[in-house]
Amino acid sequence: MLVYGYLGAVLIGALVGLLGRLILPGRQRIGLFATFVIGVGSAVLGTVVAKALHVDDEASVRVSVLSWDWIVLAIQVGLAIIAVALANMLTFTRLAGGDTPRRQTRRSKTKS
């Protein structure tokens, strides 16, 4: 694999992580670096799963120099959604400071 192959994999991974984060509803409490790592991992794992299922060349699209497969991209984004949800669940715990009770203000009763 050449340098542009690695750069392409990193860019596709970042795009997959971003898509996974955008599609998942609600607020995610994970950082940009975690999203990037999840995206790259999901892209690699999604490619392996697509090759194992023999669907890696089923719906390919070629635009100029770029080419991608819609089924592989869907598998990658699906895995990224699952990974972002898991990362959000793991980082939003009482131990991580996510479940701190809010301070309640006391209303003073006025005597009439």
mmCIF file of N, CA, C and O in Angstrom:
data_model
loop_
_atom_site.group_PDB
_atom_site.id
_atom_site.type_symbol
_atom_site.label_atom_id
_atom_site.label_comp_id
_atom_site.label_asym_id
_atom_site.label_seq_id
_atom_site.Cartn_x
_atom_site.Cartn_y
_atom_site.Cartn_z
ATOM 1 N N MET A 1 0.849 -1.175 0.000
ATOM 2 C CA MET A 1 0.000 0.000 0.000
ATOM 3 C C MET A 1 0.891 1.233 0.000
ATOM 4 O O MET A 1 1.831 1.342 0.776
ATOM 5 N N LEU A 2 0.600 2.164 -0.873
ATOM 6 C CA LEU A 2 1.393 3.376 -0.987
ATOM 7 C C LEU A 2 0.906 4.434 -0.009
ATOM 8 O O LEU A 2 -0.094 4.265 0.693
ATOM 9 N N VAL A 3 1.620 5.552 0.016
ATOM 10 C CA VAL A 3 1.292 6.630 0.946
ATOM 11 C C VAL A 3 -0.116 7.152 0.709
ATOM 12 O O VAL A 3 -0.869 7.377 1.662
ATOM 13 N N TYR A 4 -0.523 7.330 -0.530
ATOM 14 C CA TYR A 4 -1.864 7.848 -0.785
ATOM 15 C C TYR A 4 -2.935 6.839 -0.374
ATOM 16 O O TYR A 4 -4.053 7.206 -0.067
ATOM 17 N N GLY A 5 -2.581 5.564 -0.324
ATOM 18 C CA GLY A 5 -3.513 4.554 0.170
ATOM 19 C C GLY A 5 -3.769 4.715 1.661
ATOM 20 O O GLY A 5 -4.905 4.627 2.127
ATOM 21 N N TYR A 6 -2.695 4.984 2.424
ATOM 22 C CA TYR A 6 -2.855 5.212 3.858
ATOM 23 C C TYR A 6 -3.590 6.517 4.130
ATOM 24 O O TYR A 6 -4.449 6.581 5.009
ATOM 25 N N LEU A 7 -3.259 7.555 3.395
ATOM 26 C CA LEU A 7 -3.954 8.833 3.571
ATOM 27 C C LEU A 7 -5.430 8.714 3.222
ATOM 28 O O LEU A 7 -6.288 9.268 3.906
ATOM 29 N N GLY A 8 -5.726 7.968 2.177
ATOM 30 C CA GLY A 8 -7.122 7.740 1.809
ATOM 31 C C GLY A 8 -7.867 6.964 2.887
ATOM 32 O O GLY A 8 -9.015 7.268 3.210
ATOM 33 N N ALA A 9 -7.198 5.968 3.470
ATOM 34 C CA ALA A 9 -7.824 5.182 4.535
ATOM 35 C C ALA A 9 -8.093 6.041 5.763
ATOM 36 O O ALA A 9 -9.147 5.923 6.399
ATOM 37 N N VAL A 10 -7.177 6.926 6.091
ATOM 38 C CA VAL A 10 -7.374 7.821 7.233
ATOM 39 C C VAL A 10 -8.519 8.792 6.962
ATOM 40 O O VAL A 10 -9.372 9.027 7.831
ATOM 41 N N LEU A 11 -8.567 9.342 5.756
ATOM 42 C CA LEU A 11 -9.650 10.285 5.428
ATOM 43 C C LEU A 11 -11.004 9.591 5.388
ATOM 44 O O LEU A 11 -11.996 10.123 5.892
ATOM 45 N N ILE A 12 -11.054 8.405 4.821
ATOM 46 C CA ILE A 12 -12.308 7.642 4.793
ATOM 47 C C ILE A 12 -12.725 7.277 6.218
ATOM 48 O O ILE A 12 -13.902 7.342 6.576
ATOM 49 N N GLY A 13 -11.754 6.901 7.053
ATOM 50 C CA GLY A 13 -12.055 6.588 8.444
ATOM 51 C C GLY A 13 -12.620 7.776 9.201
ATOM 52 O O GLY A 13 -13.574 7.654 9.971
ATOM 53 N N ALA A 14 -12.040 8.953 8.978
ATOM 54 C CA ALA A 14 -12.561 10.160 9.620
ATOM 55 C C ALA A 14 -13.973 10.461 9.127
ATOM 56 O O ALA A 14 -14.851 10.843 9.914
ATOM 57 N N LEU A 15 -14.218 10.274 7.845
ATOM 58 C CA LEU A 15 -15.548 10.503 7.290
ATOM 59 C C LEU A 15 -16.557 9.500 7.854
ATOM 60 O O LEU A 15 -17.672 9.874 8.215
ATOM 61 N N VAL A 16 -16.162 8.243 7.981
ATOM 62 C CA VAL A 16 -17.051 7.220 8.526
ATOM 63 C C VAL A 16 -17.384 7.537 9.988
ATOM 64 O O VAL A 16 -18.534 7.428 10.413
ATOM 65 N N GLY A 17 -16.394 7.938 10.767
ATOM 66 C CA GLY A 17 -16.645 8.308 12.163
ATOM 67 C C GLY A 17 -17.571 9.506 12.281
ATOM 68 O O GLY A 17 -18.474 9.536 13.119
ATOM 69 N N LEU A 18 -17.365 10.492 11.430
ATOM 70 C CA LEU A 18 -18.223 11.675 11.436
ATOM 71 C C LEU A 18 -19.653 11.326 11.040
ATOM 72 O O LEU A 18 -20.612 11.779 11.674
ATOM 73 N N LEU A 19 -19.815 10.491 10.021
ATOM 74 C CA LEU A 19 -21.160 10.064 9.618
ATOM 75 C C LEU A 19 -21.842 9.257 10.720
ATOM 76 O O LEU A 19 -23.034 9.438 10.981
ATOM 77 N N GLY A 20 -21.087 8.379 11.360
ATOM 78 C CA GLY A 20 -21.651 7.606 12.458
ATOM 79 C C GLY A 20 -22.103 8.483 13.600
ATOM 80 O O GLY A 20 -23.153 8.259 14.212
ATOM 81 N N ARG A 21 -21.348 9.528 13.871
ATOM 82 C CA ARG A 21 -21.710 10.453 14.948
ATOM 83 C C ARG A 21 -22.898 11.328 14.567
ATOM 84 O O ARG A 21 -23.739 11.649 15.403
ATOM 85 N N LEU A 22 -22.968 11.726 13.307
ATOM 86 C CA LEU A 22 -24.076 12.582 12.868
ATOM 87 C C LEU A 22 -25.394 11.817 12.776
ATOM 88 O O LEU A 22 -26.454 12.378 13.045
ATOM 89 N N ILE A 23 -25.341 10.554 12.395
ATOM 90 C CA ILE A 23 -26.569 9.772 12.233
ATOM 91 C C ILE A 23 -27.153 9.378 13.587
ATOM 92 O O ILE A 23 -28.371 9.322 13.745
ATOM 93 N N LEU A 24 -26.300 9.137 14.577
ATOM 94 C CA LEU A 24 -26.774 8.751 15.904
ATOM 95 C C LEU A 24 -27.486 9.938 16.554
ATOM 96 O O LEU A 24 -26.905 11.014 16.688
ATOM 97 N N PRO A 25 -28.754 9.770 16.950
ATOM 98 C CA PRO A 25 -29.480 10.908 17.524
ATOM 99 C C PRO A 25 -28.987 11.244 18.932
ATOM 100 O O PRO A 25 -28.452 10.397 19.638
ATOM 101 N N GLY A 26 -29.177 12.474 19.304
ATOM 102 C CA GLY A 26 -28.800 12.916 20.643
ATOM 103 C C GLY A 26 -27.395 13.481 20.688
ATOM 104 O O GLY A 26 -26.679 13.529 19.691
ATOM 105 N N ARG A 27 -27.022 13.916 21.882
ATOM 106 C CA ARG A 27 -25.712 14.510 22.074
ATOM 107 C C ARG A 27 -24.713 13.417 22.435
ATOM 108 O O ARG A 27 -24.952 12.624 23.338
ATOM 109 N N GLN A 28 -23.586 13.397 21.755
ATOM 110 C CA GLN A 28 -22.523 12.455 22.074
ATOM 111 C C GLN A 28 -21.463 13.195 22.886
ATOM 112 O O GLN A 28 -21.078 14.293 22.545
ATOM 113 N N ARG A 29 -20.999 12.547 23.929
ATOM 114 C CA ARG A 29 -20.041 13.180 24.830
ATOM 115 C C ARG A 29 -18.631 12.629 24.628
ATOM 116 O O ARG A 29 -17.885 12.485 25.582
ATOM 117 N N ILE A 30 -18.293 12.311 23.408
ATOM 118 C CA ILE A 30 -16.943 11.836 23.119
ATOM 119 C C ILE A 30 -16.244 12.900 22.285
ATOM 120 O O ILE A 30 -16.887 13.694 21.602
ATOM 121 N N GLY A 31 -14.942 12.915 22.349
ATOM 122 C CA GLY A 31 -14.175 13.943 21.680
ATOM 123 C C GLY A 31 -13.925 13.655 20.203
ATOM 124 O O GLY A 31 -14.306 12.608 19.658
ATOM 125 N N LEU A 32 -13.258 14.592 19.585
ATOM 126 C CA LEU A 32 -12.947 14.491 18.164
ATOM 127 C C LEU A 32 -11.961 13.358 17.895
ATOM 128 O O LEU A 32 -12.109 12.621 16.921
ATOM 129 N N PHE A 33 -10.970 13.204 18.771
ATOM 130 C CA PHE A 33 -9.992 12.146 18.564
ATOM 131 C C PHE A 33 -10.639 10.768 18.694
ATOM 132 O O PHE A 33 -10.339 9.862 17.929
ATOM 133 N N ALA A 34 -11.538 10.612 19.674
ATOM 134 C CA ALA A 34 -12.237 9.332 19.836
ATOM 135 C C ALA A 34 -13.106 9.044 18.617
ATOM 136 O O ALA A 34 -13.191 7.904 18.160
ATOM 137 N N THR A 35 -13.744 10.064 18.070
ATOM 138 C CA THR A 35 -14.544 9.892 16.861
ATOM 139 C C THR A 35 -13.660 9.452 15.695
ATOM 140 O O THR A 35 -14.036 8.571 14.916
ATOM 141 N N PHE A 36 -12.483 10.049 15.592
ATOM 142 C CA PHE A 36 -11.541 9.688 14.534
ATOM 143 C C PHE A 36 -11.078 8.243 14.677
ATOM 144 O O PHE A 36 -11.070 7.481 13.704
ATOM 145 N N VAL A 37 -10.721 7.837 15.889
ATOM 146 C CA VAL A 37 -10.253 6.460 16.122
ATOM 147 C C VAL A 37 -11.381 5.465 15.844
ATOM 148 O O VAL A 37 -11.160 4.414 15.221
ATOM 149 N N ILE A 38 -12.585 5.788 16.293
ATOM 150 C CA ILE A 38 -13.735 4.921 16.022
ATOM 151 C C ILE A 38 -13.983 4.820 14.524
ATOM 152 O O ILE A 38 -14.269 3.746 14.003
ATOM 153 N N GLY A 39 -13.876 5.922 13.810
ATOM 154 C CA GLY A 39 -14.095 5.914 12.367
ATOM 155 C C GLY A 39 -13.082 5.070 11.627
ATOM 156 O O GLY A 39 -13.437 4.272 10.755
ATOM 157 N N VAL A 40 -11.809 5.203 11.976
ATOM 158 C CA VAL A 40 -10.767 4.415 11.309
ATOM 159 C C VAL A 40 -10.946 2.932 11.640
ATOM 160 O O VAL A 40 -10.871 2.071 10.752
ATOM 161 N N GLY A 41 -11.232 2.629 12.901
ATOM 162 C CA GLY A 41 -11.465 1.231 13.283
ATOM 163 C C GLY A 41 -12.680 0.637 12.591
ATOM 164 O O GLY A 41 -12.660 -0.509 12.139
ATOM 165 N N SER A 42 -13.750 1.424 12.494
ATOM 166 C CA SER A 42 -14.963 0.944 11.825
ATOM 167 C C SER A 42 -14.737 0.759 10.335
ATOM 168 O O SER A 42 -15.286 -0.166 9.731
ATOM 169 N N ALA A 43 -13.938 1.629 9.734
ATOM 170 C CA ALA A 43 -13.646 1.495 8.307
ATOM 171 C C ALA A 43 -12.852 0.222 8.035
ATOM 172 O O ALA A 43 -13.147 -0.519 7.091
ATOM 173 N N VAL A 44 -11.863 -0.053 8.873
ATOM 174 C CA VAL A 44 -11.061 -1.263 8.693
ATOM 175 C C VAL A 44 -11.908 -2.508 8.949
ATOM 176 O O VAL A 44 -11.915 -3.450 8.145
ATOM 177 N N LEU A 45 -12.645 -2.512 10.056
ATOM 178 C CA LEU A 45 -13.476 -3.671 10.386
ATOM 179 C C LEU A 45 -14.597 -3.869 9.367
ATOM 180 O O LEU A 45 -14.915 -5.001 8.993
ATOM 181 N N GLY A 46 -15.175 -2.778 8.886
ATOM 182 C CA GLY A 46 -16.227 -2.878 7.875
ATOM 183 C C GLY A 46 -15.716 -3.455 6.566
ATOM 184 O O GLY A 46 -16.407 -4.231 5.903
ATOM 185 N N THR A 47 -14.496 -3.102 6.191
ATOM 186 C CA THR A 47 -13.902 -3.653 4.983
ATOM 187 C C THR A 47 -13.652 -5.155 5.143
ATOM 188 O O THR A 47 -13.913 -5.936 4.222
ATOM 189 N N VAL A 48 -13.180 -5.557 6.315
ATOM 190 C CA VAL A 48 -12.932 -6.979 6.574
ATOM 191 C C VAL A 48 -14.254 -7.760 6.548
ATOM 192 O O VAL A 48 -14.340 -8.847 5.959
ATOM 193 N N VAL A 49 -15.290 -7.206 7.175
ATOM 194 C CA VAL A 49 -16.599 -7.878 7.195
ATOM 195 C C VAL A 49 -17.164 -7.986 5.780
ATOM 196 O O VAL A 49 -17.698 -9.030 5.388
ATOM 197 N N ALA A 50 -17.042 -6.925 4.985
ATOM 198 C CA ALA A 50 -17.554 -6.950 3.613
ATOM 199 C C ALA A 50 -16.820 -7.980 2.763
ATOM 200 O O ALA A 50 -17.441 -8.685 1.958
ATOM 201 N N LYS A 51 -15.513 -8.104 2.946
ATOM 202 C CA LYS A 51 -14.759 -9.116 2.200
ATOM 203 C C LYS A 51 -15.124 -10.518 2.654
ATOM 204 O O LYS A 51 -15.184 -11.438 1.848
ATOM 205 N N ALA A 52 -15.386 -10.680 3.950
ATOM 206 C CA ALA A 52 -15.778 -11.994 4.463
ATOM 207 C C ALA A 52 -17.155 -12.402 3.937
ATOM 208 O O ALA A 52 -17.413 -13.585 3.706
ATOM 209 N N LEU A 53 -18.041 -11.432 3.751
ATOM 210 C CA LEU A 53 -19.379 -11.705 3.223
ATOM 211 C C LEU A 53 -19.428 -11.700 1.690
ATOM 212 O O LEU A 53 -20.487 -11.910 1.107
ATOM 213 N N HIS A 54 -18.301 -11.404 1.054
ATOM 214 C CA HIS A 54 -18.176 -11.349 -0.412
ATOM 215 C C HIS A 54 -19.123 -10.322 -1.044
ATOM 216 O O HIS A 54 -19.723 -10.566 -2.082
ATOM 217 N N VAL A 55 -19.246 -9.166 -0.405
ATOM 218 C CA VAL A 55 -20.064 -8.084 -0.964
ATOM 219 C C VAL A 55 -19.224 -6.831 -1.208
ATOM 220 O O VAL A 55 -19.760 -5.741 -1.375
ATOM 221 N N ASP A 56 -17.899 -7.004 -1.279
ATOM 222 C CA ASP A 56 -17.037 -5.836 -1.414
ATOM 223 C C ASP A 56 -16.989 -5.257 -2.821
ATOM 224 O O ASP A 56 -16.523 -4.145 -3.001
ATOM 225 N N ASP A 57 -17.497 -5.932 -3.824
ATOM 226 C CA ASP A 57 -17.511 -5.385 -5.188
ATOM 227 C C ASP A 57 -18.894 -5.425 -5.807
ATOM 228 O O ASP A 57 -19.042 -5.499 -7.022
ATOM 229 N N GLU A 58 -19.911 -5.377 -4.991
ATOM 230 C CA GLU A 58 -21.287 -5.498 -5.488
ATOM 231 C C GLU A 58 -21.835 -4.195 -6.073
ATOM 232 O O GLU A 58 -22.521 -4.201 -7.071
ATOM 233 N N ALA A 59 -21.597 -3.079 -5.438
ATOM 234 C CA ALA A 59 -22.189 -1.811 -5.869
ATOM 235 C C ALA A 59 -21.132 -0.718 -5.888
ATOM 236 O O ALA A 59 -21.210 0.274 -5.176
ATOM 237 N N SER A 60 -20.123 -0.893 -6.704
ATOM 238 C CA SER A 60 -19.033 0.076 -6.719
ATOM 239 C C SER A 60 -19.358 1.265 -7.617
ATOM 240 O O SER A 60 -20.056 1.151 -8.614
ATOM 241 N N VAL A 61 -18.837 2.419 -7.214
ATOM 242 C CA VAL A 61 -19.017 3.679 -7.937
ATOM 243 C C VAL A 61 -17.635 4.252 -8.184
ATOM 244 O O VAL A 61 -16.783 4.243 -7.310
ATOM 245 N N ARG A 62 -17.415 4.757 -9.375
ATOM 246 C CA ARG A 62 -16.128 5.359 -9.705
ATOM 247 C C ARG A 62 -16.357 6.766 -10.216
ATOM 248 O O ARG A 62 -17.106 6.990 -11.149
ATOM 249 N N VAL A 63 -15.685 7.706 -9.535
ATOM 250 C CA VAL A 63 -15.709 9.106 -9.946
ATOM 251 C C VAL A 63 -14.256 9.543 -10.067
ATOM 252 O O VAL A 63 -13.542 9.637 -9.069
ATOM 253 N N SER A 64 -13.826 9.773 -11.300
ATOM 254 C CA SER A 64 -12.459 10.164 -11.585
ATOM 255 C C SER A 64 -11.493 9.141 -10.998
ATOM 256 O O SER A 64 -11.470 8.001 -11.420
ATOM 257 N N VAL A 65 -10.703 9.509 -10.017
ATOM 258 C CA VAL A 65 -9.729 8.608 -9.425
ATOM 259 C C VAL A 65 -10.327 7.841 -8.241
ATOM 260 O O VAL A 65 -9.898 6.751 -7.914
ATOM 261 N N LEU A 66 -11.345 8.417 -7.609
ATOM 262 C CA LEU A 66 -11.947 7.806 -6.426
ATOM 263 C C LEU A 66 -12.923 6.698 -6.799
ATOM 264 O O LEU A 66 -13.660 6.813 -7.771
ATOM 265 N N SER A 67 -12.926 5.675 -6.007
ATOM 266 C CA SER A 67 -13.929 4.624 -6.166
ATOM 267 C C SER A 67 -14.300 4.116 -4.786
ATOM 268 O O SER A 67 -13.455 4.030 -3.894
ATOM 269 N N TRP A 68 -15.571 3.806 -4.612
ATOM 270 C CA TRP A 68 -16.042 3.270 -3.343
ATOM 271 C C TRP A 68 -17.205 2.347 -3.605
ATOM 272 O O TRP A 68 -17.743 2.284 -4.696
ATOM 273 N N ASP A 69 -17.585 1.639 -2.586
ATOM 274 C CA ASP A 69 -18.669 0.677 -2.678
ATOM 275 C C ASP A 69 -19.728 1.060 -1.656
ATOM 276 O O ASP A 69 -19.434 1.230 -0.478
ATOM 277 N N TRP A 70 -20.963 1.203 -2.099
ATOM 278 C CA TRP A 70 -22.046 1.654 -1.224
ATOM 279 C C TRP A 70 -22.333 0.653 -0.110
ATOM 280 O O TRP A 70 -22.621 1.047 1.028
ATOM 281 N N ILE A 71 -22.253 -0.632 -0.410
ATOM 282 C CA ILE A 71 -22.535 -1.641 0.615
ATOM 283 C C ILE A 71 -21.449 -1.634 1.688
ATOM 284 O O ILE A 71 -21.746 -1.686 2.883
ATOM 285 N N VAL A 72 -20.205 -1.521 1.277
ATOM 286 C CA VAL A 72 -19.100 -1.456 2.237
ATOM 287 C C VAL A 72 -19.226 -0.200 3.091
ATOM 288 O O VAL A 72 -19.052 -0.247 4.317
ATOM 289 N N LEU A 73 -19.551 0.928 2.463
ATOM 290 C CA LEU A 73 -19.724 2.176 3.203
ATOM 291 C C LEU A 73 -20.867 2.063 4.213
ATOM 292 O O LEU A 73 -20.758 2.547 5.338
ATOM 293 N N ALA A 74 -21.948 1.404 3.829
ATOM 294 C CA ALA A 74 -23.070 1.226 4.754
ATOM 295 C C ALA A 74 -22.671 0.353 5.941
ATOM 296 O O ALA A 74 -23.046 0.641 7.091
ATOM 297 N N ILE A 75 -21.909 -0.697 5.695
ATOM 298 C CA ILE A 75 -21.427 -1.558 6.790
ATOM 299 C C ILE A 75 -20.501 -0.764 7.708
ATOM 300 O O ILE A 75 -20.603 -0.838 8.942
ATOM 301 N N GLN A 76 -19.618 0.026 7.123
ATOM 302 C CA GLN A 76 -18.681 0.814 7.914
ATOM 303 C C GLN A 76 -19.409 1.841 8.782
ATOM 304 O O GLN A 76 -19.103 1.999 9.968
ATOM 305 N N VAL A 77 -20.362 2.542 8.205
ATOM 306 C CA VAL A 77 -21.113 3.552 8.966
ATOM 307 C C VAL A 77 -21.965 2.890 10.044
ATOM 308 O O VAL A 77 -22.078 3.396 11.161
ATOM 309 N N GLY A 78 -22.545 1.738 9.738
ATOM 310 C CA GLY A 78 -23.308 1.005 10.749
ATOM 311 C C GLY A 78 -22.446 0.606 11.934
ATOM 312 O O GLY A 78 -22.858 0.744 13.091
ATOM 313 N N LEU A 79 -21.254 0.125 11.659
ATOM 314 C CA LEU A 79 -20.329 -0.217 12.739
ATOM 315 C C LEU A 79 -19.892 1.023 13.510
ATOM 316 O O LEU A 79 -19.722 0.976 14.736
ATOM 317 N N ALA A 80 -19.724 2.139 12.810
ATOM 318 C CA ALA A 80 -19.347 3.389 13.486
ATOM 319 C C ALA A 80 -20.468 3.869 14.400
ATOM 320 O O ALA A 80 -20.213 4.371 15.499
ATOM 321 N N ILE A 81 -21.722 3.731 13.980
ATOM 322 C CA ILE A 81 -22.855 4.130 14.824
ATOM 323 C C ILE A 81 -22.862 3.295 16.101
ATOM 324 O O ILE A 81 -23.032 3.830 17.206
ATOM 325 N N ILE A 82 -22.670 1.993 15.966
ATOM 326 C CA ILE A 82 -22.645 1.116 17.138
ATOM 327 C C ILE A 82 -21.473 1.485 18.059
ATOM 328 O O ILE A 82 -21.620 1.567 19.281
ATOM 329 N N ALA A 83 -20.309 1.737 17.473
ATOM 330 C CA ALA A 83 -19.126 2.063 18.274
ATOM 331 C C ALA A 83 -19.269 3.418 18.969
ATOM 332 O O ALA A 83 -18.865 3.560 20.127
ATOM 333 N N VAL A 84 -19.847 4.407 18.299
ATOM 334 C CA VAL A 84 -20.059 5.715 18.930
ATOM 335 C C VAL A 84 -21.052 5.584 20.076
ATOM 336 O O VAL A 84 -20.865 6.173 21.148
ATOM 337 N N ALA A 85 -22.104 4.806 19.886
ATOM 338 C CA ALA A 85 -23.081 4.600 20.956
ATOM 339 C C ALA A 85 -22.433 3.900 22.153
ATOM 340 O O ALA A 85 -22.677 4.290 23.301
ATOM 341 N N LEU A 86 -21.610 2.889 21.899
ATOM 342 C CA LEU A 86 -20.925 2.201 22.994
ATOM 343 C C LEU A 86 -19.943 3.123 23.708
ATOM 344 O O LEU A 86 -19.864 3.125 24.935
ATOM 345 N N ALA A 87 -19.199 3.900 22.948
ATOM 346 C CA ALA A 87 -18.247 4.832 23.556
ATOM 347 C C ALA A 87 -18.974 5.887 24.375
ATOM 348 O O ALA A 87 -18.515 6.284 25.451
ATOM 349 N N ASN A 88 -20.117 6.332 23.887
ATOM 350 C CA ASN A 88 -20.897 7.317 24.626
ATOM 351 C C ASN A 88 -21.424 6.722 25.923
ATOM 352 O O ASN A 88 -21.434 7.381 26.960
ATOM 353 N N MET A 89 -21.866 5.473 25.883
ATOM 354 C CA MET A 89 -22.357 4.813 27.093
ATOM 355 C C MET A 89 -21.219 4.602 28.097
ATOM 356 O O MET A 89 -21.417 4.734 29.298
ATOM 357 N N LEU A 90 -20.033 4.263 27.619
ATOM 358 C CA LEU A 90 -18.915 4.018 28.514
ATOM 359 C C LEU A 90 -18.375 5.296 29.140
ATOM 360 O O LEU A 90 -17.895 5.279 30.269
ATOM 361 N N THR A 91 -18.421 6.399 28.425
ATOM 362 C CA THR A 91 -17.882 7.645 28.954
ATOM 363 C C THR A 91 -18.903 8.417 29.762
ATOM 364 O O THR A 91 -18.545 9.307 30.516
ATOM 365 N N PHE A 92 -20.170 8.097 29.659
ATOM 366 C CA PHE A 92 -21.199 8.828 30.390
ATOM 367 C C PHE A 92 -21.652 7.985 31.577
ATOM 368 O O PHE A 92 -22.707 7.398 31.590
ATOM 369 N N THR A 93 -20.780 7.881 32.557
ATOM 370 C CA THR A 93 -21.093 7.136 33.767
ATOM 371 C C THR A 93 -20.909 8.049 34.967
ATOM 372 O O THR A 93 -20.355 9.143 34.870
ATOM 373 N N ARG A 94 -21.353 7.586 36.113
ATOM 374 C CA ARG A 94 -21.186 8.371 37.335
ATOM 375 C C ARG A 94 -19.701 8.563 37.635
ATOM 376 O O ARG A 94 -19.275 9.609 38.094
ATOM 377 N N LEU A 95 -18.905 7.529 37.355
ATOM 378 C CA LEU A 95 -17.481 7.601 37.614
ATOM 379 C C LEU A 95 -16.801 8.633 36.714
ATOM 380 O O LEU A 95 -15.880 9.316 37.122
ATOM 381 N N ALA A 96 -17.286 8.759 35.489
ATOM 382 C CA ALA A 96 -16.709 9.726 34.558
ATOM 383 C C ALA A 96 -17.279 11.124 34.751
ATOM 384 O O ALA A 96 -16.924 12.045 34.035
ATOM 385 N N GLY A 97 -18.172 11.288 35.698
ATOM 386 C CA GLY A 97 -18.714 12.618 35.971
ATOM 387 C C GLY A 97 -19.932 12.947 35.140
ATOM 388 O O GLY A 97 -20.335 14.094 35.067
ATOM 389 N N GLY A 98 -20.547 11.972 34.506
ATOM 390 C CA GLY A 98 -21.683 12.249 33.648
ATOM 391 C C GLY A 98 -23.010 12.264 34.366
ATOM 392 O O GLY A 98 -23.980 12.785 33.863
ATOM 393 N N ASP A 99 -23.056 11.715 35.587
ATOM 394 C CA ASP A 99 -24.332 11.606 36.278
ATOM 395 C C ASP A 99 -24.310 12.407 37.581
ATOM 396 O O ASP A 99 -24.703 11.922 38.627
ATOM 397 N N THR A 100 -23.817 13.607 37.504
ATOM 398 C CA THR A 100 -23.776 14.427 38.706
ATOM 399 C C THR A 100 -25.135 15.065 38.929
ATOM 400 O O THR A 100 -25.747 15.590 38.006
ATOM 401 N N PRO A 101 -25.627 15.007 40.162
ATOM 402 C CA PRO A 101 -26.938 15.606 40.407
ATOM 403 C C PRO A 101 -26.852 17.125 40.326
ATOM 404 O O PRO A 101 -25.854 17.733 40.710
ATOM 405 N N ARG A 102 -27.886 17.707 39.824
ATOM 406 C CA ARG A 102 -27.910 19.164 39.704
ATOM 407 C C ARG A 102 -28.253 19.784 41.046
ATOM 408 O O ARG A 102 -29.005 19.234 41.827
ATOM 409 N N ARG A 103 -27.726 20.925 41.253
ATOM 410 C CA ARG A 103 -27.981 21.635 42.490
ATOM 411 C C ARG A 103 -29.356 22.267 42.432
ATOM 412 O O ARG A 103 -29.687 22.968 41.481
ATOM 413 N N GLN A 104 -30.115 22.011 43.454
ATOM 414 C CA GLN A 104 -31.463 22.558 43.482
ATOM 415 C C GLN A 104 -31.473 23.805 44.347
ATOM 416 O O GLN A 104 -30.871 23.840 45.417
ATOM 417 N N THR A 105 -32.152 24.788 43.868
ATOM 418 C CA THR A 105 -32.287 26.012 44.663
ATOM 419 C C THR A 105 -33.519 25.897 45.535
ATOM 420 O O THR A 105 -34.543 25.359 45.133
ATOM 421 N N ARG A 106 -33.386 26.410 46.727
ATOM 422 C CA ARG A 106 -34.488 26.346 47.668
ATOM 423 C C ARG A 106 -35.310 27.624 47.550
ATOM 424 O O ARG A 106 -34.779 28.731 47.606
ATOM 425 N N ARG A 107 -36.559 27.447 47.389
ATOM 426 C CA ARG A 107 -37.439 28.608 47.319
ATOM 427 C C ARG A 107 -37.798 29.010 48.748
ATOM 428 O O ARG A 107 -38.206 28.188 49.541
ATOM 429 N N SER A 108 -37.657 30.252 48.983
ATOM 430 C CA SER A 108 -38.006 30.719 50.329
ATOM 431 C C SER A 108 -39.487 31.057 50.369
ATOM 432 O O SER A 108 -40.042 31.657 49.459
ATOM 433 N N LYS A 109 -40.097 30.626 51.441
ATOM 434 C CA LYS A 109 -41.525 30.910 51.617
ATOM 435 C C LYS A 109 -41.664 32.276 52.261
ATOM 436 O O LYS A 109 -41.015 32.586 53.248
ATOM 437 N N THR A 110 -42.511 33.050 51.706
ATOM 438 C CA THR A 110 -42.791 34.360 52.284
ATOM 439 C C THR A 110 -44.010 34.254 53.157
ATOM 440 O O THR A 110 -45.016 33.644 52.780
ATOM 441 N N LYS A 111 -43.918 34.807 54.345
ATOM 442 C CA LYS A 111 -45.048 34.780 55.267
ATOM 443 C C LYS A 111 -45.930 35.972 55.028
ATOM 444 O O LYS A 111 -45.474 37.101 54.958
ATOM 445 N N SER A 112 -47.189 35.735 54.903
ATOM 446 C CA SER A 112 -48.116 36.830 54.665
ATOM 447 C C SER A 112 -48.961 37.087 55.857
ATOM 448 O O SER A 112 -49.360 36.290 56.584
#
